[in-house]
Coordinates of C-alpha atoms and ligand atoms in Angstrom, one line a residue:
X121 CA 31.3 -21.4 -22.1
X122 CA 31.0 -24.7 -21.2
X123 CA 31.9 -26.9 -24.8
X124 CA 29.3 -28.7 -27.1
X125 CA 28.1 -31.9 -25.9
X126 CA 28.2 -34.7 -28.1
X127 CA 25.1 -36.8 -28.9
X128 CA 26.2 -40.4 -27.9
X129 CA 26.9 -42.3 -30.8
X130 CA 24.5 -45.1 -29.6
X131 CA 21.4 -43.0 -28.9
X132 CA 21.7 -41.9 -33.0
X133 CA 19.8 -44.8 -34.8
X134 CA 17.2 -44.3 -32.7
X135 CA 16.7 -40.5 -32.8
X136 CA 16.7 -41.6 -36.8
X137 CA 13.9 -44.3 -36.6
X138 CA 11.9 -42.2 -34.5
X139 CA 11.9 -39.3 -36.8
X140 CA 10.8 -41.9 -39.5
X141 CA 7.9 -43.1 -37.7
X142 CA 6.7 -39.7 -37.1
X143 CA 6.6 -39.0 -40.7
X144 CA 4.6 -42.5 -41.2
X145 CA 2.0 -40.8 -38.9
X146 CA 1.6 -38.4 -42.6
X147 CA 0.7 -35.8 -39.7
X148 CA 3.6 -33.5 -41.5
X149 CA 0.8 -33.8 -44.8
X150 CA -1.6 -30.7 -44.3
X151 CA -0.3 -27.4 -45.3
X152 CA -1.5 -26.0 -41.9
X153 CA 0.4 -28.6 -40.0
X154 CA 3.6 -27.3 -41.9
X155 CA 2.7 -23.6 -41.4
X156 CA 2.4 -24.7 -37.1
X157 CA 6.0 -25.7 -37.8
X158 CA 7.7 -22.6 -39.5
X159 CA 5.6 -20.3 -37.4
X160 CA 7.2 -21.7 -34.4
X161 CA 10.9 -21.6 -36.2
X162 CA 10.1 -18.1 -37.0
X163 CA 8.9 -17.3 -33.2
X164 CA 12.9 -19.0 -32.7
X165 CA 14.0 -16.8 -34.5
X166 CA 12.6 -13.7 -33.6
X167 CA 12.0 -14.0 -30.1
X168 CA 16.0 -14.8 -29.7
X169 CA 17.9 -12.3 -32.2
X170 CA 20.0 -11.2 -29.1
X171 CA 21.0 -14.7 -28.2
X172 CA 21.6 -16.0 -31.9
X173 CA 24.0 -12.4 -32.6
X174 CA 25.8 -13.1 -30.0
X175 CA 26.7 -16.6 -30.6
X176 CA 27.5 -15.6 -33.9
X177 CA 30.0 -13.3 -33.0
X178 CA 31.5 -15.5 -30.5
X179 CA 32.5 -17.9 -33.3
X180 CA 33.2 -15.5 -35.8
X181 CA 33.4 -12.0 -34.5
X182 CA 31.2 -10.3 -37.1
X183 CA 27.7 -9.3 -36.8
X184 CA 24.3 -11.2 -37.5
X185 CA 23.1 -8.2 -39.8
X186 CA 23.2 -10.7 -42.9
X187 CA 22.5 -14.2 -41.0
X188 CA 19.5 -13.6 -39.0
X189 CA 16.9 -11.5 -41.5
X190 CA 18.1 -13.9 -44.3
X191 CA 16.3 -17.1 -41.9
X192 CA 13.6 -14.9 -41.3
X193 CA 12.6 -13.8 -44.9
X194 CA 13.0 -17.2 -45.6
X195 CA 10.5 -19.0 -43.0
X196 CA 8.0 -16.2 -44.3
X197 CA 8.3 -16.9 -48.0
X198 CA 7.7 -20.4 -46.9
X199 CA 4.6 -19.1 -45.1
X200 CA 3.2 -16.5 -47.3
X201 CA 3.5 -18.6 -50.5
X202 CA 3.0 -22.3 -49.0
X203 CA -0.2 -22.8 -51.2
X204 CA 1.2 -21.4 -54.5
X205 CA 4.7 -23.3 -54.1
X206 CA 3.5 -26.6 -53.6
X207 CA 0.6 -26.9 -55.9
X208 CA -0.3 -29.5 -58.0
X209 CA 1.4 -29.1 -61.7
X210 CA -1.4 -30.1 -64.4
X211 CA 0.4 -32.3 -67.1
X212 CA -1.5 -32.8 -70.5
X213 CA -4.5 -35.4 -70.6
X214 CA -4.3 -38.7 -72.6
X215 CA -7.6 -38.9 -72.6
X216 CA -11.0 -36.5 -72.4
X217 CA -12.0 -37.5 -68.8
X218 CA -8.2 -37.6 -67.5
X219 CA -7.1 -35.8 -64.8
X220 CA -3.5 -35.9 -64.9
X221 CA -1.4 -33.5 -62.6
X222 CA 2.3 -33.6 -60.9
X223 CA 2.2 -33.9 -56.8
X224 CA 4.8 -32.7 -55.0
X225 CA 5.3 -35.9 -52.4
X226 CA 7.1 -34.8 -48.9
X227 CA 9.9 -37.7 -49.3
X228 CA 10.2 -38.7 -46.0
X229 CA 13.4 -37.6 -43.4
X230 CA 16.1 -35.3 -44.5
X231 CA 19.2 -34.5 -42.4
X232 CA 21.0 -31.5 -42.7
X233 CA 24.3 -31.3 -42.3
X234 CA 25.6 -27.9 -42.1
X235 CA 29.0 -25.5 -42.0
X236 CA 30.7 -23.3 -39.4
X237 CA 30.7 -20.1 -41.9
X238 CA 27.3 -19.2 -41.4
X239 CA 26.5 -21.5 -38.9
X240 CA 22.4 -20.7 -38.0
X241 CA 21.7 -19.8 -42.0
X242 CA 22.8 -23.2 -43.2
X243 CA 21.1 -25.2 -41.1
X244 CA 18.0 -22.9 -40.8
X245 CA 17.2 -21.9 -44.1
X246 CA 17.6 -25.9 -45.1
X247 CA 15.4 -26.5 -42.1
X248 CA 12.9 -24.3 -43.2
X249 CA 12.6 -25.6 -46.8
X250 CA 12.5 -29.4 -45.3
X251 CA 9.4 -28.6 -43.1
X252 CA 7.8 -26.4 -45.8
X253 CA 7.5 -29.7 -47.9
X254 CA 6.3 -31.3 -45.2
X255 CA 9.0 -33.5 -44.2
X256 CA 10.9 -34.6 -40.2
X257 CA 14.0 -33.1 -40.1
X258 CA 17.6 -34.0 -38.5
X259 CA 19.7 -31.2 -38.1
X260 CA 23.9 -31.8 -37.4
X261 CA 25.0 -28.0 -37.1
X262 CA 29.1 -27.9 -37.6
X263 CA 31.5 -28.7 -34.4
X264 CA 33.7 -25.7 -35.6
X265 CA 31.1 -22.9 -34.4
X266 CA 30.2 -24.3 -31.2
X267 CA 28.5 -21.2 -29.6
X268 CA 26.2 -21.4 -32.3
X269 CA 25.7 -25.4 -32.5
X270 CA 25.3 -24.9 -28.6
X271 CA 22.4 -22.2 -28.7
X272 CA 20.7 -23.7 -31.8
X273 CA 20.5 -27.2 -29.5
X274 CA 19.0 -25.1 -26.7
X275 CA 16.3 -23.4 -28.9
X276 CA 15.1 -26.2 -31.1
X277 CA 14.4 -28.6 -28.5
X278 CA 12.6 -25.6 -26.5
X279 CA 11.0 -23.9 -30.1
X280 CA 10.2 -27.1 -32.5
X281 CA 8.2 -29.8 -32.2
X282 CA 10.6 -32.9 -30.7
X283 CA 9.0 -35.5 -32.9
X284 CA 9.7 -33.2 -36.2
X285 CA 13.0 -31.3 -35.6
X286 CA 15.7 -33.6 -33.9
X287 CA 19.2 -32.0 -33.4
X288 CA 22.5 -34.5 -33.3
X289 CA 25.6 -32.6 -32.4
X290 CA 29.4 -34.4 -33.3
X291 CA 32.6 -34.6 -35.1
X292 CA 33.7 -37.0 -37.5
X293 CA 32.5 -40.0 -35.2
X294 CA 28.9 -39.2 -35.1
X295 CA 28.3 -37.8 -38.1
X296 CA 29.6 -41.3 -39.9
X297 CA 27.1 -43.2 -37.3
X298 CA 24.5 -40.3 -38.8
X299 CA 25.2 -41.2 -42.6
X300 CA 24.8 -44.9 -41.7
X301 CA 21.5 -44.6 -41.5
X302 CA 18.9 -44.2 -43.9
X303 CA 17.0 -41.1 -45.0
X304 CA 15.5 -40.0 -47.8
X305 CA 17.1 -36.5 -48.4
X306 CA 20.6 -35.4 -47.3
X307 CA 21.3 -32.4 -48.1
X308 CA 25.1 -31.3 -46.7
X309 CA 27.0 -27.8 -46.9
X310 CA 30.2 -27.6 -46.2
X311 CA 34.1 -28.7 -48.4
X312 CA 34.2 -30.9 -51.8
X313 CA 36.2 -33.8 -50.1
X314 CA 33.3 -34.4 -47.3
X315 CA 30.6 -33.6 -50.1
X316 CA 32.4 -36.6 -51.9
X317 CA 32.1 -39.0 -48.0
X318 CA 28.1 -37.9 -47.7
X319 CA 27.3 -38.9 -51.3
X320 CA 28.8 -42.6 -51.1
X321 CA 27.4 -42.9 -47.8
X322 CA 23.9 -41.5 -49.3
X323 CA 24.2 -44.3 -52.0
X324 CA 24.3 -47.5 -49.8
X325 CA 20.7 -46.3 -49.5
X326 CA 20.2 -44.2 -52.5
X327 CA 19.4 -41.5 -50.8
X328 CA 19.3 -38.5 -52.8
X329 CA 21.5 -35.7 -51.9
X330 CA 21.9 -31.9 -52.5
X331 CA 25.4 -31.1 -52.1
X332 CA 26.2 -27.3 -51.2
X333 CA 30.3 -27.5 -51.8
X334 CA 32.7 -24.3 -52.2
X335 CA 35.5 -23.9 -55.2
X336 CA 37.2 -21.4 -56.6
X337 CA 34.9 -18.2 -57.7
X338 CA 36.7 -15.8 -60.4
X339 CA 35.7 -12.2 -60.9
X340 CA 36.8 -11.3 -64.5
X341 CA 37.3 -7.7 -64.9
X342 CA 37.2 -6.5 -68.3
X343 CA 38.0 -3.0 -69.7
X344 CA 34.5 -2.3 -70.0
X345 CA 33.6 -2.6 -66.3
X346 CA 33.2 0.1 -63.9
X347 CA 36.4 -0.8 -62.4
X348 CA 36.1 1.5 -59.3
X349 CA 32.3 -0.3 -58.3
X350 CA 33.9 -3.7 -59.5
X351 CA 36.8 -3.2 -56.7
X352 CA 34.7 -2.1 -53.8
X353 CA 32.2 -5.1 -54.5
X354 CA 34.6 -7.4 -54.7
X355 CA 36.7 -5.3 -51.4
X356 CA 33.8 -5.4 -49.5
X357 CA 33.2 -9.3 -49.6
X358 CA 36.7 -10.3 -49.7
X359 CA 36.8 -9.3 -46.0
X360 CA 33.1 -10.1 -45.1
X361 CA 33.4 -12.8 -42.7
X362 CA 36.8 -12.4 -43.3
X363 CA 36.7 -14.4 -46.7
X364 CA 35.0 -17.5 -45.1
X365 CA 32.1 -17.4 -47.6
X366 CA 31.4 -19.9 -50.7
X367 CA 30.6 -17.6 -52.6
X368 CA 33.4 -14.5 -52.0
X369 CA 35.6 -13.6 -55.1
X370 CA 38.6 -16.4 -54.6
X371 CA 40.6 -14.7 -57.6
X372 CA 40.4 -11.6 -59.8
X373 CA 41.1 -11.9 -63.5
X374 CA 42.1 -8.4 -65.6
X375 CA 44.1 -7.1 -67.8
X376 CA 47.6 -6.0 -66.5
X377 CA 46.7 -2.0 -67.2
X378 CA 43.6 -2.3 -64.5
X379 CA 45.3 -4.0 -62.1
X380 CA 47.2 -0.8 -60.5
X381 CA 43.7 1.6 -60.3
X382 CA 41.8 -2.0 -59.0
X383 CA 44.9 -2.6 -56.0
X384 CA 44.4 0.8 -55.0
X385 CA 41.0 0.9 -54.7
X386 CA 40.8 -1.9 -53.0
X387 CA 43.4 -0.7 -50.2
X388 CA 40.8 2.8 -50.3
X389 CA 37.7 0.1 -49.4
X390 CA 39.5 -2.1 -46.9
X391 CA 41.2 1.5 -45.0
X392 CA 38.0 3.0 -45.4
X393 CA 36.1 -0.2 -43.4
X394 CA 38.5 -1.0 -41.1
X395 CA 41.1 1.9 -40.8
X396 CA 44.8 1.8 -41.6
X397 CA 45.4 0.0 -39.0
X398 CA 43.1 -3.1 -39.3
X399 CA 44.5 -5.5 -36.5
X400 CA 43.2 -2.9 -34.4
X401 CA 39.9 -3.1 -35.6
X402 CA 37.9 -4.5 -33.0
X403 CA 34.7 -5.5 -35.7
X404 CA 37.1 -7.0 -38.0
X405 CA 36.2 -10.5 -38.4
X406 CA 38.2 -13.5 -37.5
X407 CA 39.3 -16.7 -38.9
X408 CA 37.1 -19.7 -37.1
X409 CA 40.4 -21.7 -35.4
X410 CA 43.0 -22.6 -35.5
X411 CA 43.3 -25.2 -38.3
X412 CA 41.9 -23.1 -40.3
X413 CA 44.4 -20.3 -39.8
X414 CA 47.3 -22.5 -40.1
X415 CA 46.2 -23.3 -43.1
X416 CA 45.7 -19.8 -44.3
X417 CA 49.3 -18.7 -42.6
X418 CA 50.6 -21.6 -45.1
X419 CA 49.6 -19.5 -48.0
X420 CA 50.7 -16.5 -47.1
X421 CA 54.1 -18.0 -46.6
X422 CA 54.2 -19.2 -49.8
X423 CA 53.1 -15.8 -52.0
X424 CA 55.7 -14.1 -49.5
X425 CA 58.5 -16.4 -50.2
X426 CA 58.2 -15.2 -53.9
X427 CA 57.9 -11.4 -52.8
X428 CA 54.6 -11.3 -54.7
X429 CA 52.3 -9.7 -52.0
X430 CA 51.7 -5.9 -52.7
X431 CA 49.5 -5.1 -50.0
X432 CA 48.9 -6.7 -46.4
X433 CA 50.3 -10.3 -45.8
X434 CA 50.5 -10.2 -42.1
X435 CA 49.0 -12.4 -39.3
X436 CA 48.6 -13.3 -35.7
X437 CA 47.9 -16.7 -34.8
X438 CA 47.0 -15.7 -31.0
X439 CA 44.2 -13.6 -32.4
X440 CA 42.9 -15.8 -35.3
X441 CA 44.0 -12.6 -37.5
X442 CA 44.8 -13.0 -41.1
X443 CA 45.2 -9.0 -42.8
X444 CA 43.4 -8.1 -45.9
X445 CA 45.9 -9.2 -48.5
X446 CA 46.6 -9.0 -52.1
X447 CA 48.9 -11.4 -54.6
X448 CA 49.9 -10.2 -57.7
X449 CA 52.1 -11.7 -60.6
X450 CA 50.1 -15.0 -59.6
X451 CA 50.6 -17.9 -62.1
X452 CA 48.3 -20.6 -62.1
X453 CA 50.6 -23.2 -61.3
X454 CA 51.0 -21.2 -57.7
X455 CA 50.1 -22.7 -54.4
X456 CA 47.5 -20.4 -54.1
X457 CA 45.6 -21.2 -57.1
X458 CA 45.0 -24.3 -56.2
X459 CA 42.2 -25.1 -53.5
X460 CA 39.5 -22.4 -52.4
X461 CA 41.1 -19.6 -50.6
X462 CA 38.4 -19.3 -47.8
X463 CA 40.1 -15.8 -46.3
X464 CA 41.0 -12.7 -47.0
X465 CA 43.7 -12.7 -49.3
X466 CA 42.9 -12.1 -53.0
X467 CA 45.2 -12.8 -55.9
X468 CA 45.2 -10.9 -59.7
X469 CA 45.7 -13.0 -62.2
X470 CA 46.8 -11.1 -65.7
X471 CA 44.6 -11.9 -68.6
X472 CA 45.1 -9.7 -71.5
X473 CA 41.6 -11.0 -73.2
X474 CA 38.4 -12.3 -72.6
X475 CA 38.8 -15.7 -74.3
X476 CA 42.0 -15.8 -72.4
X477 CA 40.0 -15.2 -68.8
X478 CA 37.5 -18.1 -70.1
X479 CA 40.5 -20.2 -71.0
X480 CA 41.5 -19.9 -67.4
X481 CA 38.0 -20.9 -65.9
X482 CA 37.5 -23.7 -67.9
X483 CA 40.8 -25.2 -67.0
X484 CA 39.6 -25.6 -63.1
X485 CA 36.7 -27.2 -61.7
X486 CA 33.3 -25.2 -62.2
X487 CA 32.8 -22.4 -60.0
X488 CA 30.0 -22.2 -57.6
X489 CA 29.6 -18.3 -58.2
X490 CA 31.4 -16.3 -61.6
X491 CA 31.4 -12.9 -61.3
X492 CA 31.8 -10.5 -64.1
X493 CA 32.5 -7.0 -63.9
X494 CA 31.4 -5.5 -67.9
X495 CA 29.0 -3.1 -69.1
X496 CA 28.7 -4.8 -72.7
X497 CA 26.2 -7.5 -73.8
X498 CA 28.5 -9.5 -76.2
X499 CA 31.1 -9.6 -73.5
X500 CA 28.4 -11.1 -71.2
X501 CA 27.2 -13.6 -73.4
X502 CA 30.4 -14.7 -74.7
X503 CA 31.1 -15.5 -70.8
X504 CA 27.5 -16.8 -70.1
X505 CA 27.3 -19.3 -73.1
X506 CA 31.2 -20.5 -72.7
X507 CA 31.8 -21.2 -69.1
X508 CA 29.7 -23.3 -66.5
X509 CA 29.2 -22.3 -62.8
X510 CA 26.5 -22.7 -60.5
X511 CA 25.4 -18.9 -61.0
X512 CA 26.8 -16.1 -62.3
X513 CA 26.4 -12.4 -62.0
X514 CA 27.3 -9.6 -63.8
X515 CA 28.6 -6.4 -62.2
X516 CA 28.2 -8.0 -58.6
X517 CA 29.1 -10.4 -56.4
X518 CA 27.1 -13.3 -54.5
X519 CA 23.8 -11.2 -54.8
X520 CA 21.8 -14.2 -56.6
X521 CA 21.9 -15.6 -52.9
X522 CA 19.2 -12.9 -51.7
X523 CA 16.8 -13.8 -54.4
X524 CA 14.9 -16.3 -53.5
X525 CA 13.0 -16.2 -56.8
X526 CA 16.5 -18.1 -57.8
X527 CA 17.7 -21.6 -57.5
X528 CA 21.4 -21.8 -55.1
X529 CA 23.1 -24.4 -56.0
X530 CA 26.4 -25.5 -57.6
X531 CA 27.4 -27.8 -61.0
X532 CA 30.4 -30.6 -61.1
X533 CA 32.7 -30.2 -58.3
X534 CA 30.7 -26.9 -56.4
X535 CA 28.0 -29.2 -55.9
X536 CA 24.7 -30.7 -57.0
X537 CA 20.8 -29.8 -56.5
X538 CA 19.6 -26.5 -55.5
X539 CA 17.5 -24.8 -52.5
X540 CA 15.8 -21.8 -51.9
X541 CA 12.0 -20.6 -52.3
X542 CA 10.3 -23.2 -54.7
X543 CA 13.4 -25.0 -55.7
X544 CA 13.8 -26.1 -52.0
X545 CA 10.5 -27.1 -52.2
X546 CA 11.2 -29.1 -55.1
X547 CA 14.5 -30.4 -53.6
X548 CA 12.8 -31.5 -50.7
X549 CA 9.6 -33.4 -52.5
X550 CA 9.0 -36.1 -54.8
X551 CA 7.3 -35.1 -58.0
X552 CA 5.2 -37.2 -58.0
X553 CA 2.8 -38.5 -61.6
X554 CA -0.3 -38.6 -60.7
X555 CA -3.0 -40.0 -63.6
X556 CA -7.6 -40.3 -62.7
X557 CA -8.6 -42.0 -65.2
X558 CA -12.8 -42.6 -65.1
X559 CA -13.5 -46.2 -64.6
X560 CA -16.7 -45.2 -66.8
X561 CA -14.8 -45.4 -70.3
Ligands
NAD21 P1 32.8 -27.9 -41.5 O1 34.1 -28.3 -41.0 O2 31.8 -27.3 -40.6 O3 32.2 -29.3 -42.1 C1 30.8 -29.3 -42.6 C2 30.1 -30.4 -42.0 O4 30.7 -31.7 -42.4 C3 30.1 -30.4 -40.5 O5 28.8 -30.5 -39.9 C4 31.0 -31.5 -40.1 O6 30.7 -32.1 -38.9 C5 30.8 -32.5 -41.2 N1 32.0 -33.4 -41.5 C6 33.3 -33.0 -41.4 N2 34.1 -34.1 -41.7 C7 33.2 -35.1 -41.9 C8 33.4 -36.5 -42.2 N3 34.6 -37.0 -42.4 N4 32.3 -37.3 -42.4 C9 31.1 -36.8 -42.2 N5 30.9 -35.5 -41.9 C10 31.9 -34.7 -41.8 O7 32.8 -27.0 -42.8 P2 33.9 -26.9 -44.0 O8 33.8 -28.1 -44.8 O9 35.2 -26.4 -43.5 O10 33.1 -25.7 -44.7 C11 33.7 -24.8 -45.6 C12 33.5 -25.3 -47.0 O11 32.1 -25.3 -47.3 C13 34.1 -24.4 -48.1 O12 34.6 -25.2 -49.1 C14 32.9 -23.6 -48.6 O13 33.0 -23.1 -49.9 C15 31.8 -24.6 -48.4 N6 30.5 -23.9 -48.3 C16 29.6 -24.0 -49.3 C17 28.4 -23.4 -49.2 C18 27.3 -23.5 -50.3 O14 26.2 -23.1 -50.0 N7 27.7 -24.0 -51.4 C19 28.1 -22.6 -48.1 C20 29.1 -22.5 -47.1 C21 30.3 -23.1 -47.2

């Protein structure tokens, strides 16, 4: 594959005023103007499955079975429920003859700015939302997954309308010229310390931002879980995408007594997925380069250099491999514990008590997903009502993100603003107070 090519830098304020002038044409008003839009992203989609899988897989080596259908029942919510989602909101009348009602304004421009670890679904689904309030769109798909930036180029300039969707591909360079200019949404997915570059860029302007960040997601354990369900969920997505997701369990936190029956079930899930040989596994998923894997090699030296890895721990740089791995005897003070793991290696953390586990939470930044694994109701609203994160779910992992009826979003340093269904509707529009008053009285 020939690589990405860069948008020149000095074409970029352009592509940006243009998009603004289209959306000063209002054409992007009418509901059925919007519905021309996400029929044609959902045709995209559709129509090129095939192409999108396997672009997919190049950069990641898993399948599309998660990434695709989630941007198509997306678009279609969008469709089906246009009318409903974007209707006005009647507020209380001052007056008898007042009609007073809450509009939901397209704002203007947005740019997305999206991540390699699901690199269609985070600038699709954003995409999606952006047109279904009726706005032009910039997309800036990630540099790290470049067979997917590369397609995604190819089929927005042949699916979407050019004077809507515009697509700006870059690095560092032109995604500063980007933030230079004005819009009047960003909304950015990807790491904290970038989140932290697109909001003071957004502020020159005050542009409003949604910022989709990552962090550090606990699963607390508690002996009232199903510990055998608790361990495959948490198994399973501990190795989906090969632990490059914001919202995977980064650490566990149980009691000392479940930690033996959670480690080997856990080993059971991962052999039973992959086989006992994993490298070997040809659908095993891969770290995205080779930054990333240095990184990741970094920590594994670390929990190996104090003999606390129980299970897995090795790696192949060549490959982009990092094995299933987990950390016990893990004290928070440990190299590990401090940034978001992002790969497959899970640490236990003891915690002989609930208030303890919540003791724990709070002393990081807030989560963008908490997971707890208990059957009992005082357990979960003890957790619920003393611990912030932007969702949590009990006896399950990152499900909330398949529920459009939901808001996604983080709190504090996981992010800010939410998308999906209405709420990206309402992330993506003014709400706007509208007041008739008769000129008769
Ligand atoms: P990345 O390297 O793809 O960067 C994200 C985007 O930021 C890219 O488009 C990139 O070009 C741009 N960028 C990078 N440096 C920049 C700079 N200096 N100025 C302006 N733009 C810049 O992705 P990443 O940051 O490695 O993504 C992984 C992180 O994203 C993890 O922390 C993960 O938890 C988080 N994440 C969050 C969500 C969510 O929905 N909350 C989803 C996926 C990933």
């Amino acid at each position: 594959m020939t690589a990405i090519e860069f948008t020149p830098v000095h074409s970029i304020p352009k592509i940006v005023a243009d998009s603004r002038a289209t959306f000063l044409t209002h054409r992007t008003q009418s509901l059925e103007f919007r519905k021309q839009q996400l029929r044609a992203l959902l045709r995209m989609l559709e129509e090129n499955a095939d192409d999108l899988t396997a672009a997919i897989k190049a950069d990641l080596n898993r399948s599309a079975d998660f990434e695709i259908p989630t941007c198509i029942r997306a678009t279609k919510d969008f469709i089906d429920n246009l009318e409903k989602y974007t209707q006005n909101q009647k507020g209380t009348n001052v007056l008898d003859h007042d009609d007073s009602y809450v509009r939901l304004s397209p704002l203007g421009t947005v740019l997305v700015i999206g991540a390699w670890n699901f690199p269609i679904m985070l600038v699709l689904e954003p995409l999606a939302g952006a047109l279904a309030a009726g706005n032009t769109v910039i997309l800036k798909p990630s540099e790290n997954s470049e067979h997917s930036a590369k397609l995604l180029t190819r089929l927005v300039e042949k699916y979407m309308d050019p004077t809507i969707v515009s697509i700006i591909n870059g690095a560092v360079e032109e995604t500063t010229v980007l933030l230079e200019q004005r819009f009047d949404h960003i909304i950015y997915t990807g790491n904290t310390m970038v989140g932290r570059i697109v909001m003071q860029a957004a502020a020159k302007h005050l542009t409003p931002v949604t910022l989709e960040l990552g962090g550090k997601c606990p699963a607390i354990i508690t002996s009232k879980a199903d510990i055998a369900k608790a361990a495959q969920k948490i198994a399973g997505w501990k190795v989906a995408n090969c632990g490059q997701i914001c919202l995977t369990v980064d650490y566990i936190l149980c009691p000392k007594d479940l930690q033996e029956p959670l480690i080997q079930t856990i080993i059971g899930t991962w052999q039973h997925m992959f086989g006992a040989n994993i490298k070997d596994n040809k659908s095993y998923p891969k770290i995205i380069n080779k930054r990333q894997h240095t990184r990741l090699e970094g920590l594994l030296k670390a929990v190996k250099a104090e003999n606390k890895v129980v299970y897995g721990g090795n790696s192949d740089a060549e490959n982009l491999y990092i094995e299933p791995t987990i950390v016990t005897e893990v004290s928070l003070k440990d190299t590990i514990m401090q940034d978001e793991i992002f790969g497959p290696i899970l640490p236990i953390v003891t915690s002989e008590s609930l208030a303890e586990s919540i003791n724990i939470i709070n002393s990081g930044e807030h989560p963008l997903g908490l997971y707890l694994f208990s059957e009992d109701k005082h357990e979960v609203e003890e957790v619920l009502s003393k611990t912030r994160s932007g969702a949590a779910i009990v006896n399950d992992v990152a499900s909330h993100f398949l529920n459009h009826s939901l808001p996604f979003g983080g709190v504090g340093n996981s992010g800010m603003g939410r998308y999906h269904g209405k709420y990206s509707i309402e992330a993506f529009s003014h709400q706007r107070a509208v007041m008739v008053r008769s000129s008769h009285l």
